[in-house]
Coordinates of C-alpha atoms in Angstrom, one line a residue:
X37 CA -32.7 -13.0 -13.8
X38 CA -33.5 -10.8 -16.6
X39 CA -31.8 -8.1 -18.1
X40 CA -32.1 -4.9 -16.1
X41 CA -29.7 -2.0 -15.3
X42 CA -29.6 -0.5 -12.0
X43 CA -28.4 3.1 -12.9
X44 CA -27.3 5.1 -9.9
X45 CA -26.5 8.8 -10.9
X46 CA -24.1 10.5 -8.5
X47 CA -24.3 14.3 -8.5
X48 CA -24.3 17.0 -6.1
X49 CA -22.1 20.2 -4.9
X50 CA -18.2 20.0 -5.5
X51 CA -16.0 19.2 -2.8
X52 CA -19.0 16.9 -1.2
X53 CA -17.5 13.5 -1.5
X54 CA -18.3 11.9 -5.2
X55 CA -15.0 10.5 -5.6
X56 CA -15.4 8.9 -2.4
X57 CA -18.8 7.7 -3.1
X58 CA -17.6 6.4 -6.7
X59 CA -14.6 4.2 -5.0
X60 CA -17.5 2.7 -2.6
X61 CA -19.7 1.7 -5.5
X62 CA -17.0 0.2 -7.2
X63 CA -16.2 -2.0 -4.1
X64 CA -19.9 -2.8 -4.1
X65 CA -19.8 -4.4 -7.8
X66 CA -21.0 -1.3 -9.7
X67 CA -19.4 -0.5 -13.1
X68 CA -18.4 3.3 -12.5
X69 CA -18.0 6.0 -15.0
X70 CA -17.0 9.6 -14.0
X71 CA -18.2 12.4 -15.9
X72 CA -20.6 11.3 -18.0
X73 CA -22.5 13.6 -20.2
X74 CA -26.2 13.0 -19.7
X75 CA -27.0 12.9 -23.6
X76 CA -24.9 9.8 -23.8
X77 CA -27.3 7.8 -21.1
X78 CA -29.5 6.3 -23.5
X79 CA -26.8 5.2 -25.9
X80 CA -24.6 3.7 -23.3
X81 CA -27.7 2.0 -21.3
X82 CA -28.8 0.2 -24.5
X83 CA -25.5 -0.8 -25.6
X84 CA -25.2 -2.4 -21.9
X85 CA -28.5 -4.0 -22.6
X86 CA -27.5 -5.3 -25.7
X87 CA -24.2 -6.8 -24.4
X88 CA -25.4 -8.2 -20.9
X89 CA -28.2 -11.3 -20.3
X90 CA -28.4 -10.3 -16.8
X91 CA -28.6 -7.4 -14.0
X92 CA -26.1 -4.9 -14.4
X93 CA -25.6 -2.0 -11.3
X94 CA -24.0 0.7 -13.2
X95 CA -23.0 4.4 -11.6
X96 CA -21.9 7.5 -13.2
X97 CA -21.0 11.0 -12.0
X98 CA -22.5 13.7 -13.4
X99 CA -21.6 17.1 -12.2
X100 CA -21.1 20.6 -13.5
X101 CA -18.8 19.7 -15.9
X102 CA -21.3 18.2 -18.4
X103 CA -24.4 19.6 -16.6
X104 CA -26.7 22.5 -18.2
X105 CA -30.6 23.1 -18.0
X106 CA -31.2 21.0 -21.1
X107 CA -29.2 18.0 -19.9
X108 CA -31.3 18.1 -16.8
X109 CA -34.6 18.3 -18.4
X110 CA -32.9 15.3 -20.6
X111 CA -31.9 13.2 -17.3
X112 CA -35.7 13.5 -16.0
X113 CA -37.2 12.3 -19.4
X114 CA -34.9 9.5 -19.4
X115 CA -35.7 8.3 -15.8
X116 CA -39.5 8.5 -16.9
X117 CA -39.1 6.7 -20.0
X118 CA -37.4 3.1 -19.4
X119 CA -39.0 -0.3 -18.9
X120 CA -35.5 -2.0 -18.4
X121 CA -33.9 0.4 -16.4
X122 CA -34.0 1.3 -12.6
X123 CA -32.9 4.7 -12.1
X124 CA -31.9 6.4 -8.8
X125 CA -30.3 10.1 -8.1
X126 CA -28.0 10.3 -5.1
X127 CA -27.1 13.9 -4.2
X128 CA -24.3 15.3 -2.3
X129 CA -24.2 17.8 0.0
X130 CA -22.4 19.6 2.5
X131 CA -22.6 23.6 4.4
X132 CA -21.0 26.1 2.5
X133 CA -18.1 26.6 5.3
X134 CA -17.2 23.0 5.2
X135 CA -16.8 23.4 1.2
X136 CA -14.8 26.2 1.7
X137 CA -12.6 24.6 3.8
X138 CA -12.0 21.4 1.9
X139 CA -11.3 23.5 -1.2
X140 CA -8.5 25.6 0.9
X141 CA -7.1 22.4 2.5
X142 CA -6.7 20.6 -0.9
X143 CA -5.6 23.9 -2.6
X144 CA -8.0 23.4 -5.2
X145 CA -9.9 26.0 -6.8
X146 CA -13.4 25.8 -7.4
X147 CA -14.6 25.3 -10.9
X148 CA -16.9 27.9 -11.2
X149 CA -14.5 30.6 -9.2
X150 CA -10.8 29.6 -10.3
X151 CA -10.1 33.2 -10.4
X152 CA -12.0 34.8 -7.2
X153 CA -13.2 33.4 -3.6
X154 CA -14.4 29.8 -3.6
X155 CA -17.8 30.9 -1.7
X156 CA -18.6 32.6 -5.1
X157 CA -18.6 29.4 -6.8
X158 CA -20.2 27.4 -4.2
X159 CA -23.2 29.8 -4.2
X160 CA -23.1 30.0 -7.9
X161 CA -23.1 25.8 -8.2
X162 CA -26.2 25.6 -5.6
X163 CA -28.1 27.7 -7.4
X164 CA -27.3 25.4 -11.0
X165 CA -27.8 22.2 -9.2
X166 CA -31.5 23.2 -7.7
X167 CA -33.5 21.6 -10.2
X168 CA -31.3 18.2 -9.7
X169 CA -31.8 18.7 -6.4
X170 CA -35.1 18.2 -6.7
X171 CA -34.7 14.9 -8.7
X172 CA -32.6 13.3 -6.0
X173 CA -34.0 10.1 -4.9
X174 CA -31.5 10.0 -1.9
X175 CA -29.4 13.1 -0.3
X176 CA -26.3 12.7 1.7
X177 CA -25.2 15.8 3.6
X178 CA -21.4 15.2 4.3
X179 CA -20.8 18.2 6.5
X180 CA -19.5 16.0 9.7
X181 CA -18.7 13.2 7.9
X182 CA -15.5 11.7 7.2
X183 CA -14.8 9.5 4.4
X184 CA -15.0 6.2 6.2
X185 CA -18.1 7.8 7.4
X186 CA -19.5 8.5 4.1
X187 CA -18.3 4.8 2.6
X188 CA -20.4 3.4 5.5
X189 CA -23.5 5.2 4.5
X190 CA -23.3 4.2 0.5
X191 CA -23.0 0.6 1.9
X192 CA -25.6 1.0 4.1
X193 CA -27.9 2.6 1.3
X194 CA -26.8 0.5 -2.0
X195 CA -25.6 -3.0 -0.6
X196 CA -28.4 -5.5 -1.1
X197 CA -26.6 -7.9 0.9
X198 CA -24.7 -6.5 3.9
X199 CA -21.6 -7.6 4.5
X200 CA -20.6 -9.1 0.7
X201 CA -18.8 -6.3 -0.1
X202 CA -16.2 -7.2 2.2
X203 CA -13.5 -10.1 1.7
X204 CA -10.6 -11.5 2.6
X205 CA -7.9 -12.9 0.7
X206 CA -5.2 -15.2 1.9
X207 CA -2.1 -15.3 -0.5
X208 CA 0.9 -17.5 -0.5
X209 CA 3.9 -16.6 -1.9
X210 CA 7.6 -17.3 -2.2
X211 CA 10.4 -14.8 -0.6
X212 CA 12.8 -16.0 -3.5
X213 CA 10.3 -14.4 -5.9
X214 CA 9.9 -11.0 -4.4
X215 CA 7.8 -10.0 -1.8
X216 CA 4.0 -8.9 -3.1
X217 CA 3.4 -5.4 -2.9
X218 CA -0.4 -5.5 -2.6
X219 CA -0.7 -7.4 1.1
X220 CA -1.9 -5.6 4.3
X221 CA -0.2 -7.2 6.4
X222 CA 2.5 -10.5 5.5
X223 CA 3.8 -13.5 7.9
X224 CA 7.0 -15.1 7.3
X225 CA 6.7 -18.9 7.9
X226 CA 10.1 -20.0 6.7
X227 CA 10.7 -20.9 10.4
X228 CA 8.3 -24.0 10.1
X229 CA 9.4 -27.9 9.2
X230 CA 10.0 -27.9 5.3
X231 CA 8.9 -30.7 3.5
X232 CA 11.0 -29.8 0.4
X233 CA 13.9 -32.0 2.2
X234 CA 11.4 -35.3 1.8
X235 CA 11.8 -36.9 -1.4
X236 CA 8.5 -37.7 -2.5
X237 CA 7.1 -34.5 -1.1
X238 CA 9.6 -32.5 -3.0
X239 CA 7.9 -32.6 -5.9
X240 CA 4.5 -31.9 -4.6
X241 CA 2.5 -28.7 -3.3
X242 CA 0.5 -27.8 0.2
X243 CA -2.3 -28.7 -1.7
X244 CA -1.5 -32.3 -1.4
X245 CA -2.9 -33.9 1.7
X246 CA 0.5 -35.3 3.0
X247 CA 2.1 -32.4 2.6
X248 CA -0.5 -30.6 3.7
X249 CA -0.5 -32.7 6.9
X250 CA 3.0 -32.7 7.5
X251 CA 2.8 -28.8 7.4
X252 CA 0.0 -28.1 9.4
X253 CA 0.2 -30.8 12.4
X254 CA 3.8 -30.3 13.1
X255 CA 3.9 -29.0 16.9
X256 CA 5.3 -25.6 15.7
X257 CA 2.5 -25.2 12.9
X258 CA 0.1 -26.0 15.9
X259 CA 1.3 -23.6 18.1
X260 CA 2.0 -20.6 15.5
X261 CA -1.8 -21.1 14.0
X262 CA -3.3 -20.6 17.4
X263 CA -1.6 -17.4 18.1
X264 CA -2.1 -16.1 14.3
X265 CA -5.8 -17.1 14.2
X266 CA -6.4 -15.1 17.6
X267 CA -4.4 -12.0 16.0
X268 CA -6.4 -12.2 12.7
X269 CA -9.6 -12.4 14.6
X270 CA -8.7 -9.2 16.0
X271 CA -7.5 -7.7 13.1
X272 CA -10.0 -8.8 10.4
X273 CA -13.0 -7.3 11.8
X274 CA -11.1 -4.2 12.7
X275 CA -10.0 -3.9 9.1
X276 CA -13.6 -4.1 7.9
X277 CA -15.0 -1.5 10.7
X278 CA -12.3 1.0 9.3
X279 CA -13.8 0.6 5.7
X280 CA -11.9 -1.6 4.1
X281 CA -13.5 -3.4 1.3
X282 CA -10.7 -6.0 0.8
X283 CA -8.1 -7.5 3.4
X284 CA -5.2 -9.1 1.5
X285 CA -2.9 -11.2 4.2
X286 CA 0.3 -12.4 2.9
X287 CA 1.6 -16.1 3.9
X288 CA 5.4 -16.5 2.6
X289 CA 8.0 -19.2 2.7
X290 CA 10.9 -19.8 0.5
X291 CA 9.5 -20.9 -2.5
X292 CA 5.7 -20.6 -2.2
X293 CA 5.2 -24.5 -3.0
X294 CA 4.8 -26.0 0.5
X295 CA 4.5 -24.2 3.8
X296 CA 2.8 -21.0 2.6
X297 CA 0.3 -22.6 0.4
X298 CA -0.8 -25.1 3.5
X299 CA -1.3 -22.5 5.9
X300 CA -2.8 -20.1 3.5
X301 CA -5.4 -22.9 2.6
X302 CA -5.8 -23.6 6.2
X303 CA -6.6 -20.1 7.4
X304 CA -8.9 -19.6 4.5
X305 CA -11.0 -22.5 5.6
X306 CA -10.9 -21.2 9.1
X307 CA -12.2 -17.9 8.4
X308 CA -14.7 -18.6 5.4
X309 CA -17.5 -19.1 7.6
X310 CA -17.3 -15.8 8.9
X311 CA -16.2 -14.0 6.0
X312 CA -16.3 -14.3 2.0
X313 CA -13.0 -15.8 1.7
X314 CA -10.3 -16.4 -1.5
X315 CA -7.2 -18.0 -1.7
X316 CA -4.3 -17.0 -4.1
X317 CA -1.1 -19.3 -4.6
X318 CA 1.3 -16.8 -6.3
X319 CA 4.1 -19.3 -6.7
X320 CA 2.8 -22.5 -6.6
X321 CA 3.9 -23.1 -10.4
X322 CA 7.1 -21.5 -10.2
X323 CA 9.2 -23.8 -7.7
X324 CA 12.5 -25.0 -9.1
X325 CA 12.0 -28.8 -7.7
X326 CA 15.5 -29.7 -9.0
X327 CA 17.4 -26.5 -7.7
X328 CA 16.7 -26.0 -4.3
X329 CA 13.7 -23.8 -4.4
X330 CA 12.0 -24.6 -1.3

C-alpha cells in the first residue's frame, strides 16, 4: 500500500460531541489532534507523508478557536489540491435547546457568550459555521444521541472492518506485585493447585507445556474454566455493546508465573476465534523462584 493520508476534519457546534468523536476515532486507529489551526494542515500532512511509507489515518478537530472565513477558504482549497490526501469533513450538530441544556449541565459557558446567555453564543456560532457546514462530507445530529450512540455511529461511518476496533486482553499478574489498575474485571486463581511446589516446574512458567497441562487439566481448573468461560461469553459481548473499545480481563495468582499465565493463555486461545485477542503476562519475569515467590 502506497503513501496516503486519510484526513478527517471534525468540526461543528460547541457541545455537539467533538470530544466523544475524537476518542472514538482514536480507538479506530486514527492519529488525533485537537484544535489545529487550518493554516497548519498543509505542513502537517507534508511532514506525515515524508515520515511514513504507508497509509495513515489522521483526525483533527477544527472549531471556533481556530476558524475564520479565511481559514475556511484555505481549507476548501486544501481539499481540492492534493494527490496524496483523501479529505473528509464531519460536521456535528444538535438543536439549540439540547446545546443549551448541555452547557447548563456541565456548567460551562459558551465560547462566544461567556458573559451572557448561551443561546446568544449558539446562534452566533451557527452563523459563523454555515460555510463549513456546506463543505461537510458527513453530518451527525446528536440531539437525541447518548455518548454510546454517537460512538457507535462514528464506528459505523469510519471503521473499515467492522469489529476490528474492539479487542480483548487477558492479563496475568501476581498479587504479591500489586493488583493492576487497568483491568475491567479481575479473577483470583490462587485456589488452584500450585506447580510451585514441584521442583521441576518451580523454575518454569505457565508457558511451558508441562506446567500448562498441570494447571489446566486439574479437576478444579476444569470446573472453574467451564463456569468462567460461560460468564465471559456473557460479559464480553455486553461490554462491546456498551461501546467499549477494549476489555482487559485480569487473572491473578500469587507470583504471576504459573497458574495465572496458564489460564490467561487458555482463555485467549478460547476467545480468539470470536474477538481480536491479546495476552499480557505482567509479572512472568519477576518470580523469585528461590524465595517462595509462588
